[in-house]
Coordinates of C-alpha atoms in Angstrom, one line a residue:
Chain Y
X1 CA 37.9 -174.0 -61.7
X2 CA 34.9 -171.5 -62.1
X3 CA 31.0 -172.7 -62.9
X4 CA 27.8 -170.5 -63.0
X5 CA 24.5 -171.6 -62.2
X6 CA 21.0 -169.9 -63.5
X7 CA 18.5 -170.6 -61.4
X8 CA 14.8 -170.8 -63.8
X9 CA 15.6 -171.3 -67.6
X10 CA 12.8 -169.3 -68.2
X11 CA 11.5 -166.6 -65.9
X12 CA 8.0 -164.8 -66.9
X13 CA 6.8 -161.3 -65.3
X14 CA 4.3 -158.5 -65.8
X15 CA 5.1 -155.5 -67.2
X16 CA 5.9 -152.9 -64.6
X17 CA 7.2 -155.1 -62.3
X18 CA 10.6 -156.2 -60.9
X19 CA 12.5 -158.3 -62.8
X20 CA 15.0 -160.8 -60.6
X21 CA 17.1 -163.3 -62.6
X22 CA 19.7 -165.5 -60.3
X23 CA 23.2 -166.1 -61.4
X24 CA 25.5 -167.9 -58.3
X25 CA 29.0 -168.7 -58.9
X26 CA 32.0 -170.8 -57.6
X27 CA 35.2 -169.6 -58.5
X28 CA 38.6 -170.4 -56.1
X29 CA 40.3 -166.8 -56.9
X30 CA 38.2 -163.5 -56.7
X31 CA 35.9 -163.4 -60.2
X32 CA 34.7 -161.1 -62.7
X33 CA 31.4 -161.5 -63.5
X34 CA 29.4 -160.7 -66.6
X35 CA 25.5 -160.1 -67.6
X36 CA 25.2 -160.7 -70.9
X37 CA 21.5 -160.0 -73.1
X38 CA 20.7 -161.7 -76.3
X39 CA 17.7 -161.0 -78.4
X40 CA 15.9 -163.2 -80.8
X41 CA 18.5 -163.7 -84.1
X42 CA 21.0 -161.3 -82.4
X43 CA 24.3 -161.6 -80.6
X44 CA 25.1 -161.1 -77.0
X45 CA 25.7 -157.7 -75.8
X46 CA 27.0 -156.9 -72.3
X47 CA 24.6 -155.4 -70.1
X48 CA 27.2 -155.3 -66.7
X49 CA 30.4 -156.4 -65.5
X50 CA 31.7 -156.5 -62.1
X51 CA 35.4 -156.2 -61.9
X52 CA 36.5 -155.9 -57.9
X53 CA 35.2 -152.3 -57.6
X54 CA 31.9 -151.5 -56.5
X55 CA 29.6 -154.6 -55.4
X56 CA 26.6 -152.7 -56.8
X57 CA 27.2 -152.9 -60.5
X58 CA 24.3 -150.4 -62.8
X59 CA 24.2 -151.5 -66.5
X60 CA 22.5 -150.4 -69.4
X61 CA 19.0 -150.1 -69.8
X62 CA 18.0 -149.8 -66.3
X63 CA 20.0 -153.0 -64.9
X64 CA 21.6 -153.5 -62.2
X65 CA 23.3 -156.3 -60.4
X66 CA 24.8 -156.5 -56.9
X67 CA 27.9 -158.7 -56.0
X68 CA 27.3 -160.3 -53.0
X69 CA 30.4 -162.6 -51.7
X70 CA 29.3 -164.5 -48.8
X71 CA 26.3 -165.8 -50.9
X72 CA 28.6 -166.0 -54.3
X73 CA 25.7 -164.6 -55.9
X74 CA 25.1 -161.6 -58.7
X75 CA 21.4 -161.4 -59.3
X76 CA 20.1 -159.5 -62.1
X77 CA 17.2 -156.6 -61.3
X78 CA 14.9 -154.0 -63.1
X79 CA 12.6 -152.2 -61.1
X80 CA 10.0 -151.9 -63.9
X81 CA 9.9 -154.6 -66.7
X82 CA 9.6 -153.3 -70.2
X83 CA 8.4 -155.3 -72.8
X84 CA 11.2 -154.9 -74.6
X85 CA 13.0 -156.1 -72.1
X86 CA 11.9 -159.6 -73.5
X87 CA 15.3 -161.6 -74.1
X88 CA 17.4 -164.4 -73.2
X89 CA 19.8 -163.3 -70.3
X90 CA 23.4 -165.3 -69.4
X91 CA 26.1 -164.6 -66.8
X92 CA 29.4 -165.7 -67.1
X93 CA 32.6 -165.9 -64.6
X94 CA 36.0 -165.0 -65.5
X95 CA 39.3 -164.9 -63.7
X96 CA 42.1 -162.2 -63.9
X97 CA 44.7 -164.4 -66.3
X98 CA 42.4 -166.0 -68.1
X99 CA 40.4 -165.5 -71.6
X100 CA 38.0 -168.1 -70.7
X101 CA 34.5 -167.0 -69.9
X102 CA 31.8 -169.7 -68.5
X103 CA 29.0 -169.1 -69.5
X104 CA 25.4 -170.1 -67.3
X105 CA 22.9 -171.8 -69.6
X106 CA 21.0 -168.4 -70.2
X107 CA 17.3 -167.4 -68.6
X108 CA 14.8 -166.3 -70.8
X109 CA 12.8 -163.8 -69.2
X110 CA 9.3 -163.5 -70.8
X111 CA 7.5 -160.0 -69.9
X112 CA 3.5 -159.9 -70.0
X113 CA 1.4 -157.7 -71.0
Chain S
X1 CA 32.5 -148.6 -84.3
X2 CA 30.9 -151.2 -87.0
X3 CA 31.4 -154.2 -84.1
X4 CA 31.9 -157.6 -85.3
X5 CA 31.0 -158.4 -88.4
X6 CA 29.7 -162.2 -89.3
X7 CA 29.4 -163.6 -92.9
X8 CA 27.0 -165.5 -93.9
X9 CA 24.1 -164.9 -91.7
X10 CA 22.5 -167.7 -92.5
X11 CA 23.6 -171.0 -94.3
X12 CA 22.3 -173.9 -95.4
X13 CA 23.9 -177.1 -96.7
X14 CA 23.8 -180.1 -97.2
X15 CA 25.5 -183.1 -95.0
X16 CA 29.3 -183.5 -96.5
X17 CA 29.7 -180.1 -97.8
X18 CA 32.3 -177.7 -97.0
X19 CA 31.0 -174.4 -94.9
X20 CA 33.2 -171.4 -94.3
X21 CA 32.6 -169.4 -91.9
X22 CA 34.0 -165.6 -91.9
X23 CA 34.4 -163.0 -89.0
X24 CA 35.9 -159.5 -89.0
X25 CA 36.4 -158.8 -85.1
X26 CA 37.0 -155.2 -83.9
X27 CA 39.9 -152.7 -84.9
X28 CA 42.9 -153.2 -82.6
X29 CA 41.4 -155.9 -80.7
X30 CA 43.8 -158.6 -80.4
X31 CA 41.8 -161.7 -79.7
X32 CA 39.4 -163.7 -81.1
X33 CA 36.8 -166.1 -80.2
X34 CA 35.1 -168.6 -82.1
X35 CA 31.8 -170.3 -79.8
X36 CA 28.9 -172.5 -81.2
X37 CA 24.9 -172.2 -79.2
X38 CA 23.0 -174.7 -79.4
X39 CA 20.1 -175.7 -77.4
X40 CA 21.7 -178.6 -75.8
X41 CA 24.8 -177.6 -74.7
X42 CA 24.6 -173.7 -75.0
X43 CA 27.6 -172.1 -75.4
X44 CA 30.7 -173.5 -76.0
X45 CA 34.3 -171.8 -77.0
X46 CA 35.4 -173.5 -79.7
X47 CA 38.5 -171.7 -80.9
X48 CA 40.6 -168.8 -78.9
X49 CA 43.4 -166.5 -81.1
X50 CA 45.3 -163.9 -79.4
X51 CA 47.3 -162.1 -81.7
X52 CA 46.5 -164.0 -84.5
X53 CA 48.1 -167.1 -83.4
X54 CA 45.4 -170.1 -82.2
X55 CA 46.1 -170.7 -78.0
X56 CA 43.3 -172.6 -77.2
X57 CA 41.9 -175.1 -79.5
X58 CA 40.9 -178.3 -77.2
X59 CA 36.9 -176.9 -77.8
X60 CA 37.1 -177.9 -81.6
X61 CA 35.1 -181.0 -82.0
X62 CA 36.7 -183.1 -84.0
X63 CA 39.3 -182.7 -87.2
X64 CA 36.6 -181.8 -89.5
X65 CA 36.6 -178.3 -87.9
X66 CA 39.4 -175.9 -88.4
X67 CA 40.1 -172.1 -87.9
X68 CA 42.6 -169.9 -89.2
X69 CA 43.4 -165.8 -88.6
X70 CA 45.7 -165.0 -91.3
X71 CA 45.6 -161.8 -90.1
X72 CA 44.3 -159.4 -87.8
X73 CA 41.4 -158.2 -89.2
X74 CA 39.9 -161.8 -90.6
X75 CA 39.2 -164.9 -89.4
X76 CA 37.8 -168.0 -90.9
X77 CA 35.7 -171.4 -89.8
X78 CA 35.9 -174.1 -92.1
X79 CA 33.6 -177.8 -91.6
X80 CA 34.6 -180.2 -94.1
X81 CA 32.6 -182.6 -93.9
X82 CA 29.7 -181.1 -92.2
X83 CA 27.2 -183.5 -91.2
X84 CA 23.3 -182.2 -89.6
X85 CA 24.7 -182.4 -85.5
X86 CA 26.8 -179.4 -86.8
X87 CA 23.6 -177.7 -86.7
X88 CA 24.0 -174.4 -84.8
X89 CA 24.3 -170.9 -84.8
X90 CA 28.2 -170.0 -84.6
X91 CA 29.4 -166.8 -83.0
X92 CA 32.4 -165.0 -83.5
X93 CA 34.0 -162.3 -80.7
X94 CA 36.8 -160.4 -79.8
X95 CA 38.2 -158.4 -77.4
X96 CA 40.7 -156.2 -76.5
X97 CA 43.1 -157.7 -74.3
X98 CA 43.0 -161.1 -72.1
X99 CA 41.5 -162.0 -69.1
X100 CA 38.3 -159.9 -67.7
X101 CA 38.1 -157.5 -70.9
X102 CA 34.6 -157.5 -72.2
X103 CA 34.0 -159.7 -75.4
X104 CA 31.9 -158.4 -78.4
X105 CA 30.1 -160.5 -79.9
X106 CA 29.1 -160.5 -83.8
X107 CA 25.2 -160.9 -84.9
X108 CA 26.1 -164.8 -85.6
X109 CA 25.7 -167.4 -88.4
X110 CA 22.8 -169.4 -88.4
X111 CA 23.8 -172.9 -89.8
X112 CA 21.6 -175.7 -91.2
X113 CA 23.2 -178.9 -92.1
X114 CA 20.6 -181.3 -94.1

């Protein structure tokens, strides 16, 4: 069975600096993982997957995460927060043969001013 | 591409009243998801239909929901009775294929039970 874990339901930076959000994972069979971004009254829309290519995954919007297997761990970074970078951010495991995605309970990364 | 489109956006009823729920997913995707966010227990998959045809139903919570795809452009979630623990905003999502395709997920209905 696969589980996520978030570490920091809500993460707050500056504007202009780095943004980190932690996803690990646990998953018996190699995973794909997901970074998904949801703003206030919207939907989730995929920011980056990683799918057994390259462990250095860049999505849109200036994201990037890096798979990293021996820590089972694919943290979220920006160089430079935006403000509008302001959101709630989830990652999710999936396995190849399987629909199911689980889903972390979601960060919320405040940037300040 | 319009993406997934959710009817209504927002609803608001009143404890033992029927709510329908409506999702177009995606040209030539072949399956669709039904999940439910709520504060407590974040997301959960309700509902999975992969050509149409419900595989994965054990998310439902209880008989008074029910989900149907009559075909492959619409899908539907009923609660009859709803009651106010219903509460929640209800996504809809499809993808194109199984397994580690990316979902797409619709804008969401926003439901209020009174």
């Amino acid at each position: 069975a696969q589980s996520v874990t978030q570490l920091g339901s809500h993460v707050s930076v500056s504007e202009g600096a780095l943004v980190l959000l932690r996803c690990n994972y646990s998953s018996s069979v190699p995973p794909y993982l997901f970074w998904y971004v949801q703003y206030p009254n919207q939907g989730l829309q995929l920011l980056l997957k990683y799918t057994s290519a390259a462990t250095l995954v860049k999505g849109i919007n200036g994201f990037e995460a890096e798979f990293k297997k021996s820590e089972t761990s694919f943290h979220l970074t920006k160089p430079s927060a935006h403000m509008s970078d302001a959101a709630e951010y989830f990652c999710a495991v999936t396995t190849s043969g399987t629909y199911k995605y689980i889903f972390g309970t979601g960060t919320r990364l405040k940037v300040l001013a | 591409d319009a993406g997934v489109i959710q009817s209504p956006r927002h609803e608001v009823t009143e404890m033992g009243q029927e709510v329908t729920l409506r999702c177009k997913p995606i040209s030539g995707h072949n399956s669709l998801f039904w999940y439910r966010q709520t504060m407590m227990r974040g997301l959960e998959l309700l509902i999975y239909f992969n050509n149409n045809v419900p595989i994965d139903d054990s998310g439902m919570p209880e008989d008074r929901f029910s989900a149907k795809m009559p075909n492959a452009s619409f899908s539907t979630l009923k609660i009859q009775p709803s009651e106010p623990r219903d509460s929640a905003v209800y996504f809809c999502a499809s993808s194109p294929g199984t397994g580690r395709e990316t979902q797409y997920f619709g804008p969401g209905t926003r439901l209020l039970v009174l």
